[in-house]
Coordinates of C-alpha atoms and ligand atoms in Angstrom, one line a residue:
M1 CA -35.7 -45.3 -170.5
T2 CA -36.5 -41.7 -169.7
P3 CA -33.9 -39.9 -167.6
S4 CA -34.4 -40.1 -163.8
P5 CA -36.5 -37.3 -162.4
V6 CA -34.2 -37.3 -159.3
W7 CA -32.4 -34.0 -158.7
R8 CA -29.3 -34.9 -156.8
P9 CA -27.4 -33.1 -154.0
F10 CA -24.3 -31.1 -154.9
T11 CA -24.5 -32.3 -158.5
Q12 CA -24.0 -30.6 -161.8
H13 CA -26.3 -32.7 -163.9
A14 CA -25.0 -31.3 -167.2
T15 CA -21.5 -32.7 -166.7
E16 CA -21.6 -35.5 -164.1
P17 CA -21.9 -39.1 -165.1
P18 CA -25.2 -40.9 -164.2
A19 CA -25.4 -42.1 -160.6
T20 CA -24.3 -45.6 -159.7
E21 CA -27.2 -47.7 -158.4
V22 CA -26.6 -49.4 -155.0
V23 CA -28.7 -52.5 -154.3
R24 CA -27.2 -53.7 -151.0
T25 CA -24.8 -52.4 -148.4
E26 CA -22.6 -54.3 -145.9
G27 CA -19.8 -53.3 -143.6
A28 CA -17.5 -51.0 -145.5
F29 CA -19.0 -51.8 -148.9
L30 CA -21.7 -50.7 -151.4
E31 CA -22.9 -53.4 -153.8
T32 CA -24.1 -52.1 -157.1
R33 CA -26.8 -53.3 -159.6
D34 CA -24.0 -54.5 -162.0
G35 CA -22.4 -56.6 -159.3
R36 CA -19.5 -54.4 -158.2
R37 CA -18.4 -54.0 -154.6
I38 CA -17.3 -50.4 -153.9
L39 CA -15.3 -49.5 -150.8
D40 CA -17.2 -46.7 -149.0
A41 CA -14.0 -44.8 -147.9
I42 CA -16.0 -41.7 -146.9
S43 CA -18.7 -43.5 -144.8
S44 CA -21.5 -42.4 -147.2
W45 CA -20.8 -38.7 -146.5
W46 CA -19.5 -39.2 -143.0
V47 CA -22.6 -40.8 -141.4
V48 CA -21.7 -44.5 -141.2
T49 CA -19.5 -45.1 -138.1
H50 CA -19.4 -48.8 -137.3
G51 CA -20.1 -50.0 -140.8
H52 CA -23.2 -50.4 -143.0
R53 CA -26.1 -52.4 -141.5
H54 CA -24.5 -53.2 -138.2
P55 CA -26.7 -56.1 -136.9
T56 CA -27.3 -54.5 -133.5
I57 CA -28.8 -51.4 -135.1
M58 CA -30.8 -53.2 -137.8
T59 CA -32.4 -55.5 -135.2
A60 CA -33.2 -52.5 -133.0
I61 CA -34.9 -50.8 -135.9
A62 CA -36.9 -53.9 -136.8
E63 CA -38.0 -54.3 -133.1
A64 CA -39.0 -50.7 -132.8
T65 CA -41.3 -50.9 -135.8
Q66 CA -43.3 -53.5 -134.0
R67 CA -44.6 -51.0 -131.4
L68 CA -44.1 -47.4 -132.6
D69 CA -44.0 -45.0 -135.6
Q70 CA -44.0 -41.2 -135.4
V71 CA -45.5 -39.8 -132.2
I72 CA -46.2 -36.1 -131.5
F73 CA -43.5 -35.0 -129.1
A74 CA -45.2 -31.9 -127.5
G75 CA -47.3 -33.2 -124.6
F76 CA -46.4 -36.8 -125.3
T77 CA -43.3 -38.8 -124.9
H78 CA -41.9 -42.4 -125.5
E79 CA -39.3 -44.7 -124.0
P80 CA -36.8 -44.5 -126.9
A81 CA -36.5 -40.7 -126.7
E82 CA -36.4 -40.7 -122.9
R83 CA -33.7 -43.4 -122.7
L84 CA -31.6 -41.9 -125.4
A85 CA -31.7 -38.4 -123.8
R86 CA -30.4 -39.9 -120.6
A87 CA -27.7 -41.7 -122.4
L88 CA -26.6 -38.6 -124.3
V89 CA -26.4 -36.5 -121.2
E90 CA -24.3 -39.3 -119.6
M91 CA -21.9 -39.6 -122.5
A92 CA -21.5 -35.9 -123.6
P93 CA -19.2 -33.5 -121.9
P94 CA -20.4 -32.5 -118.4
G95 CA -23.1 -29.9 -117.9
L96 CA -25.1 -30.6 -121.0
D97 CA -28.2 -31.7 -119.2
H98 CA -30.9 -31.0 -121.7
V99 CA -31.6 -32.6 -125.1
F100 CA -33.6 -31.1 -128.0
Y101 CA -34.3 -33.5 -130.9
S102 CA -34.4 -32.7 -134.5
D103 CA -33.7 -34.5 -137.7
S104 CA -30.5 -33.3 -139.5
G105 CA -27.2 -31.6 -138.8
S106 CA -28.3 -28.4 -140.3
T107 CA -31.4 -28.3 -138.2
S108 CA -29.4 -29.1 -135.0
V109 CA -27.4 -26.0 -135.9
E110 CA -30.4 -23.8 -136.5
V111 CA -31.7 -25.0 -133.1
A112 CA -28.4 -24.1 -131.4
L113 CA -28.4 -20.6 -132.9
K114 CA -32.0 -20.0 -131.9
M115 CA -31.3 -21.2 -128.3
A116 CA -28.4 -18.8 -128.1
L117 CA -30.4 -15.8 -129.4
G118 CA -33.4 -16.9 -127.3
A119 CA -31.4 -17.1 -124.1
A120 CA -29.9 -13.6 -124.6
R121 CA -33.3 -12.1 -125.4
N122 CA -35.0 -13.7 -122.4
R123 CA -32.3 -12.4 -120.1
G124 CA -32.7 -8.9 -121.6
E125 CA -29.2 -8.9 -123.1
A126 CA -28.5 -7.1 -126.4
R127 CA -26.5 -10.0 -127.8
T128 CA -27.4 -10.8 -131.3
R129 CA -24.1 -11.5 -133.2
I130 CA -22.7 -14.9 -133.9
V131 CA -18.9 -15.4 -134.1
V132 CA -17.7 -18.1 -136.6
M133 CA -14.5 -19.5 -137.9
E134 CA -13.0 -19.1 -141.4
H135 CA -13.6 -22.2 -143.5
G136 CA -16.4 -23.3 -141.3
Y137 CA -19.3 -25.5 -142.5
H138 CA -22.5 -26.0 -140.5
G139 CA -25.1 -27.1 -143.1
D140 CA -27.1 -25.8 -146.1
T141 CA -30.2 -24.2 -144.6
I142 CA -30.2 -20.4 -144.5
G143 CA -29.1 -20.0 -140.9
A144 CA -26.5 -22.7 -141.2
M145 CA -25.1 -21.2 -144.4
S146 CA -25.0 -17.8 -142.7
V147 CA -22.5 -19.1 -140.1
G148 CA -20.5 -21.1 -142.6
A149 CA -17.9 -20.0 -145.1
R150 CA -19.2 -17.9 -148.0
G151 CA -18.3 -19.1 -151.5
V152 CA -19.5 -20.6 -154.7
F153 CA -22.0 -22.8 -152.8
N154 CA -24.0 -19.9 -151.4
A155 CA -23.2 -16.9 -153.6
A156 CA -26.8 -16.9 -155.0
Y157 CA -28.3 -16.9 -151.6
E158 CA -26.0 -14.2 -150.1
P159 CA -28.9 -11.7 -149.9
L160 CA -30.7 -14.0 -147.4
L161 CA -27.7 -14.6 -145.2
F162 CA -27.2 -12.7 -142.0
E163 CA -23.9 -11.0 -141.0
V164 CA -21.5 -12.7 -138.7
D165 CA -18.1 -12.0 -137.2
T166 CA -15.4 -14.3 -138.6
L167 CA -12.2 -15.5 -136.8
P168 CA -9.2 -16.3 -139.0
F169 CA -8.5 -20.0 -139.1
P170 CA -5.9 -20.9 -136.4
A171 CA -3.2 -22.2 -138.7
A172 CA -0.1 -23.5 -137.1
G173 CA 1.9 -20.6 -135.6
R174 CA -0.9 -18.2 -136.1
E175 CA -3.3 -19.4 -133.3
Q176 CA -2.9 -16.2 -131.3
A177 CA -4.4 -14.1 -134.0
T178 CA -7.6 -16.3 -133.8
L179 CA -7.8 -15.9 -130.1
D180 CA -7.2 -12.2 -130.2
A181 CA -9.9 -11.7 -132.8
F182 CA -12.3 -13.7 -130.7
G183 CA -11.3 -11.7 -127.6
A184 CA -12.1 -8.4 -129.4
F185 CA -15.5 -9.6 -130.7
A186 CA -16.5 -11.2 -127.3
R187 CA -15.5 -8.2 -125.2
G188 CA -17.8 -6.0 -127.3
R189 CA -20.6 -8.0 -125.6
R190 CA -22.7 -8.1 -128.6
A191 CA -21.8 -11.7 -129.4
A192 CA -24.5 -14.2 -128.4
A193 CA -22.4 -17.2 -129.3
L194 CA -19.3 -18.6 -131.0
I195 CA -20.0 -21.6 -133.2
V196 CA -17.1 -23.9 -134.2
E197 CA -16.4 -27.4 -135.5
P198 CA -14.0 -28.7 -132.9
L199 CA -10.5 -29.9 -134.2
V200 CA -11.5 -30.6 -137.8
L201 CA -13.3 -28.2 -140.2
G202 CA -14.8 -30.8 -142.5
A203 CA -16.5 -29.6 -145.6
G204 CA -14.4 -26.4 -145.7
G205 CA -11.4 -28.6 -146.7
M206 CA -10.5 -30.9 -143.7
H207 CA -8.5 -28.2 -141.9
M208 CA -7.3 -29.3 -138.6
Y209 CA -6.2 -27.4 -135.5
P210 CA -4.9 -28.4 -132.0
P211 CA -7.0 -28.9 -128.9
F212 CA -5.4 -26.0 -127.0
V213 CA -7.0 -23.5 -129.4
L214 CA -10.4 -25.0 -128.5
A215 CA -9.7 -24.7 -124.8
E216 CA -8.6 -21.1 -125.1
L217 CA -11.6 -20.2 -127.2
K218 CA -13.8 -21.7 -124.5
A219 CA -12.0 -19.8 -121.8
I220 CA -12.6 -16.5 -123.6
A221 CA -16.2 -17.4 -124.2
H222 CA -16.7 -18.2 -120.5
A223 CA -15.0 -15.0 -119.3
T224 CA -17.1 -12.8 -121.6
G225 CA -20.5 -14.5 -121.2
T226 CA -20.5 -15.7 -124.8
L227 CA -22.1 -19.1 -125.4
F228 CA -19.8 -21.7 -126.9
I229 CA -21.5 -23.9 -129.5
A230 CA -19.6 -27.0 -130.6
D231 CA -20.9 -28.3 -133.9
E232 CA -19.9 -32.0 -133.5
V233 CA -22.2 -33.2 -136.3
M234 CA -19.2 -34.6 -138.2
T235 CA -16.6 -34.9 -135.4
G236 CA -18.9 -36.8 -132.9
W237 CA -19.1 -40.5 -132.3
G238 CA -15.4 -41.3 -132.5
R239 CA -14.3 -39.6 -135.7
T240 CA -11.5 -37.6 -134.1
G241 CA -10.4 -40.5 -131.8
T242 CA -12.6 -39.7 -128.9
L243 CA -16.4 -40.0 -128.6
F244 CA -16.6 -36.2 -128.9
A245 CA -13.8 -34.0 -130.2
C246 CA -14.3 -31.5 -127.3
E247 CA -13.0 -34.2 -124.8
Q248 CA -9.5 -33.8 -126.2
A249 CA -9.5 -30.2 -125.1
G250 CA -11.2 -30.8 -121.8
V251 CA -13.9 -28.5 -123.1
A252 CA -17.6 -28.6 -122.0
P253 CA -19.5 -26.5 -124.5
D254 CA -22.7 -24.6 -123.6
I255 CA -24.5 -26.1 -126.6
L256 CA -23.5 -29.2 -128.6
C257 CA -24.9 -30.3 -132.0
T258 CA -24.8 -34.0 -132.9
S259 CA -26.3 -35.9 -135.9
K260 CA -24.5 -38.0 -138.6
G261 CA -23.1 -40.8 -136.4
L262 CA -25.8 -40.5 -133.8
T263 CA -27.7 -43.5 -135.3
G264 CA -24.5 -45.1 -136.5
G265 CA -25.5 -43.6 -139.9
S266 CA -28.6 -45.7 -140.3
L267 CA -31.5 -43.2 -139.9
P268 CA -31.8 -39.4 -139.8
L269 CA -31.8 -38.0 -136.3
A270 CA -30.1 -35.0 -134.6
A271 CA -29.9 -33.6 -131.1
T272 CA -28.9 -30.3 -129.7
L273 CA -27.6 -30.6 -126.1
A274 CA -27.7 -27.5 -123.8
T275 CA -26.7 -26.6 -120.3
A276 CA -29.2 -25.9 -117.5
E277 CA -28.3 -22.2 -117.9
V278 CA -29.5 -22.1 -121.5
F279 CA -32.6 -24.2 -120.7
Q280 CA -33.5 -22.1 -117.6
A281 CA -33.3 -18.9 -119.7
H282 CA -36.3 -20.3 -121.6
R283 CA -38.2 -21.6 -118.5
S284 CA -40.8 -19.2 -117.2
P285 CA -44.5 -18.9 -116.5
D286 CA -44.5 -16.7 -119.5
L287 CA -45.3 -18.7 -122.7
S288 CA -43.5 -16.0 -124.9
R289 CA -40.2 -17.1 -123.4
A290 CA -40.6 -20.8 -124.5
F291 CA -38.3 -22.2 -127.1
F292 CA -40.2 -21.9 -130.3
H293 CA -39.0 -24.7 -132.5
S294 CA -40.1 -28.1 -133.8
S295 CA -39.5 -30.5 -136.6
S296 CA -42.5 -32.7 -137.6
Y297 CA -40.3 -35.8 -137.1
T298 CA -38.7 -34.6 -133.9
A299 CA -37.6 -37.6 -131.8
N300 CA -38.8 -40.2 -134.2
P301 CA -39.1 -43.4 -132.1
I302 CA -37.5 -45.7 -134.7
A303 CA -34.6 -43.3 -135.2
C304 CA -34.2 -43.0 -131.4
A305 CA -34.2 -46.8 -131.1
A306 CA -31.4 -46.9 -133.8
A307 CA -29.4 -44.3 -131.8
L308 CA -29.9 -46.4 -128.6
A309 CA -28.5 -49.4 -130.4
N310 CA -25.5 -47.2 -131.4
V311 CA -25.0 -46.3 -127.8
E312 CA -25.2 -50.0 -126.9
I313 CA -22.4 -50.7 -129.4
W314 CA -20.3 -48.0 -127.9
R315 CA -20.9 -49.6 -124.4
T316 CA -20.4 -53.2 -125.4
E317 CA -17.8 -53.2 -128.2
P318 CA -14.2 -52.0 -128.0
V319 CA -15.0 -49.0 -130.3
L320 CA -12.3 -46.7 -128.8
E321 CA -9.6 -49.4 -129.3
R322 CA -10.9 -50.0 -132.8
I323 CA -10.7 -46.4 -133.8
A324 CA -7.2 -46.0 -132.2
A325 CA -6.0 -48.9 -134.4
L326 CA -7.7 -47.4 -137.4
G327 CA -6.0 -44.1 -136.7
R328 CA -2.6 -45.8 -136.6
A329 CA -3.3 -47.7 -139.8
Q330 CA -4.4 -44.6 -141.6
R331 CA -1.4 -42.5 -140.4
M332 CA 1.1 -45.1 -141.6
R333 CA -0.4 -45.2 -145.1
L334 CA -0.7 -41.4 -145.3
E335 CA 2.9 -41.0 -144.4
A336 CA 3.9 -43.3 -147.2
L337 CA 1.8 -41.4 -149.6
A338 CA 3.2 -38.0 -148.5
A339 CA 6.7 -39.1 -149.8
N340 CA 5.2 -38.6 -153.3
A341 CA 6.0 -35.0 -154.3
R342 CA 2.6 -34.6 -156.0
F343 CA 1.1 -34.3 -152.5
A344 CA 1.3 -31.6 -149.8
R345 CA 0.0 -30.9 -146.3
P346 CA -0.6 -34.5 -145.0
R347 CA -2.8 -34.3 -141.9
V348 CA -4.4 -36.7 -139.5
C349 CA -7.0 -36.4 -136.7
G350 CA -8.3 -39.6 -135.2
T351 CA -9.8 -41.7 -138.0
I352 CA -9.6 -38.9 -140.6
T353 CA -6.7 -38.3 -143.0
A354 CA -6.4 -35.6 -145.6
I355 CA -3.8 -34.5 -148.1
D356 CA -3.7 -31.9 -150.8
L357 CA -2.9 -32.7 -154.4
A358 CA -0.5 -30.0 -155.3
L359 CA -1.6 -29.4 -158.9
G360 CA -4.6 -28.3 -160.9
G361 CA -5.5 -25.4 -158.6
S362 CA -7.2 -25.4 -155.3
G363 CA -10.7 -24.6 -154.0
Y364 CA -13.8 -26.7 -154.3
L365 CA -14.2 -26.0 -158.0
A366 CA -10.7 -27.2 -158.8
A367 CA -11.2 -29.2 -162.0
V368 CA -9.2 -32.0 -160.7
G369 CA -11.9 -33.0 -158.2
P370 CA -14.3 -34.8 -160.6
R371 CA -11.5 -36.4 -162.5
L372 CA -10.1 -37.9 -159.3
R373 CA -13.5 -39.1 -158.3
A374 CA -13.9 -40.9 -161.6
E375 CA -10.4 -42.5 -161.3
F376 CA -11.4 -43.8 -157.8
L377 CA -14.7 -45.2 -159.0
R378 CA -13.0 -47.0 -161.8
R379 CA -11.0 -48.7 -159.0
D380 CA -14.1 -49.5 -157.0
I381 CA -13.3 -46.9 -154.3
L382 CA -15.7 -44.2 -153.2
L383 CA -13.6 -41.1 -152.4
R384 CA -15.0 -37.6 -153.0
P385 CA -12.2 -35.0 -152.9
L386 CA -13.1 -31.5 -151.8
G387 CA -11.5 -29.8 -154.8
N388 CA -7.9 -30.8 -154.6
V389 CA -8.2 -32.1 -151.0
I390 CA -8.3 -35.8 -150.9
Y391 CA -9.5 -37.3 -147.6
V392 CA -10.2 -40.7 -146.2
L393 CA -12.9 -41.0 -143.6
P394 CA -13.9 -44.7 -143.5
P395 CA -16.3 -46.7 -141.4
Y396 CA -14.6 -48.2 -138.3
C397 CA -14.9 -51.8 -139.6
V398 CA -12.6 -51.1 -142.6
T399 CA -9.7 -53.7 -142.8
D400 CA -6.0 -53.1 -143.5
A401 CA -6.5 -54.6 -146.9
D402 CA -9.3 -52.2 -147.7
L403 CA -7.1 -49.3 -146.6
D404 CA -4.3 -50.6 -148.8
A405 CA -6.7 -50.5 -151.8
A406 CA -7.8 -47.0 -151.0
Y407 CA -4.3 -45.6 -150.6
Q408 CA -3.1 -47.4 -153.7
A409 CA -6.0 -45.9 -155.6
I410 CA -5.0 -42.4 -154.3
G411 CA -1.5 -42.8 -155.6
E412 CA -2.6 -44.1 -159.0
A413 CA -5.4 -41.5 -159.4
A414 CA -2.9 -38.7 -158.7
D415 CA -0.6 -40.2 -161.4
A416 CA -3.5 -40.5 -163.8
V417 CA -4.6 -36.9 -163.5
S418 CA -1.1 -35.4 -163.6
Ligands
PLP1 C1 -22.7 -32.4 -142.4 C2 -22.6 -31.3 -141.4 C3 -23.7 -30.5 -141.1 C4 -25.0 -30.6 -141.7 O1 -25.6 -31.8 -141.5 P1 -26.8 -32.3 -142.4 O2 -27.4 -33.5 -141.8 O3 -26.2 -32.6 -143.8 O4 -27.8 -31.2 -142.5 C5 -23.5 -29.5 -140.1 N1 -22.3 -29.4 -139.5 C6 -21.2 -30.1 -139.8 C7 -19.9 -29.9 -139.1 C8 -21.3 -31.1 -140.8 O5 -20.2 -31.8 -141.1

């Protein structure tokens, strides 16, 4: 057979083994063409929350296709989008009264940045800077890369990226330095917005920080008229133990980005929620003040129906209890693993655990990453370390036995690559 024409994401085709073909998914598992059942311990890149092919979501999608496909969303509307927007406003932190739909996490971030700049311009304020956090990740489009950490992923595109003001990561004991840096940038009154991943910086290496930092950042933003953007693309929908991570800090952002778990991980959809203040800054008899953004597939009715089914699951199933139990089960196993001297910096936030393998160098290009991945796959476990950072981010339906298998594989793989 000729090689596949598919060019895969984040893949070095010269060195990586061929992709594994999946023919069926169910719950926490991927079933392969050659009959293996692989535990999806990273929720297929963090999107699948309740489990693959949750029946409530699959049924909602099937029913939605009986009536609607894509519908233009300027000048027209449809029930799935209207109902979902109301549900999101009700479930999100208070004050986020407006919902702008798009189709990926990166796009929801681009939308948030454009809202912040647009609001400043429409108010006649010379605020054009964005403040970001060290190790942040917000997506792979040019704007989203600009507000994320610079490194090997975006070195080639650096000439296209805009300048930002970067806060040091609030490592334990050094939180004040982060707050002071933000205070200095914000008091300059050139900052339109601060964008942060609340509580967990995902792709940057699963760095975790406590809720009080988030609350303090929000207080500074509020006092200085800087908009506070919470990128909850990964942390939303229960990942950190609450529906949204901001809840743990009692923080209501001015703008909130959600995607990944919004449809339970079944279909691409994103939403950027904004306060009345941000919305009103764009509302005017003057067309030139409108918010100039659209995705062709904005508010896709089938994706909105899938998201409504996800909301239904949150409302009718004991999801919070389930993720609390998952958090405890993960913590127990991580603590056992941390006794092994090969590991360092065990950390937990809600349903997410992470630990560093203390050998083979650090950083995303650490050679140990691909070797670990291969060891996991040999054991029918899908884990995808970020360099030397091993993390477990499973669907909420995962069982204790599944977790045992995952953590046993982590111990064995660490031995195998040592
Ligand atoms: C994954 C992610 C994004 C980008 O989402 P895509 O759907 O991949 O574009 C943005 N922000 C955070 C925090 C993410 O984890």
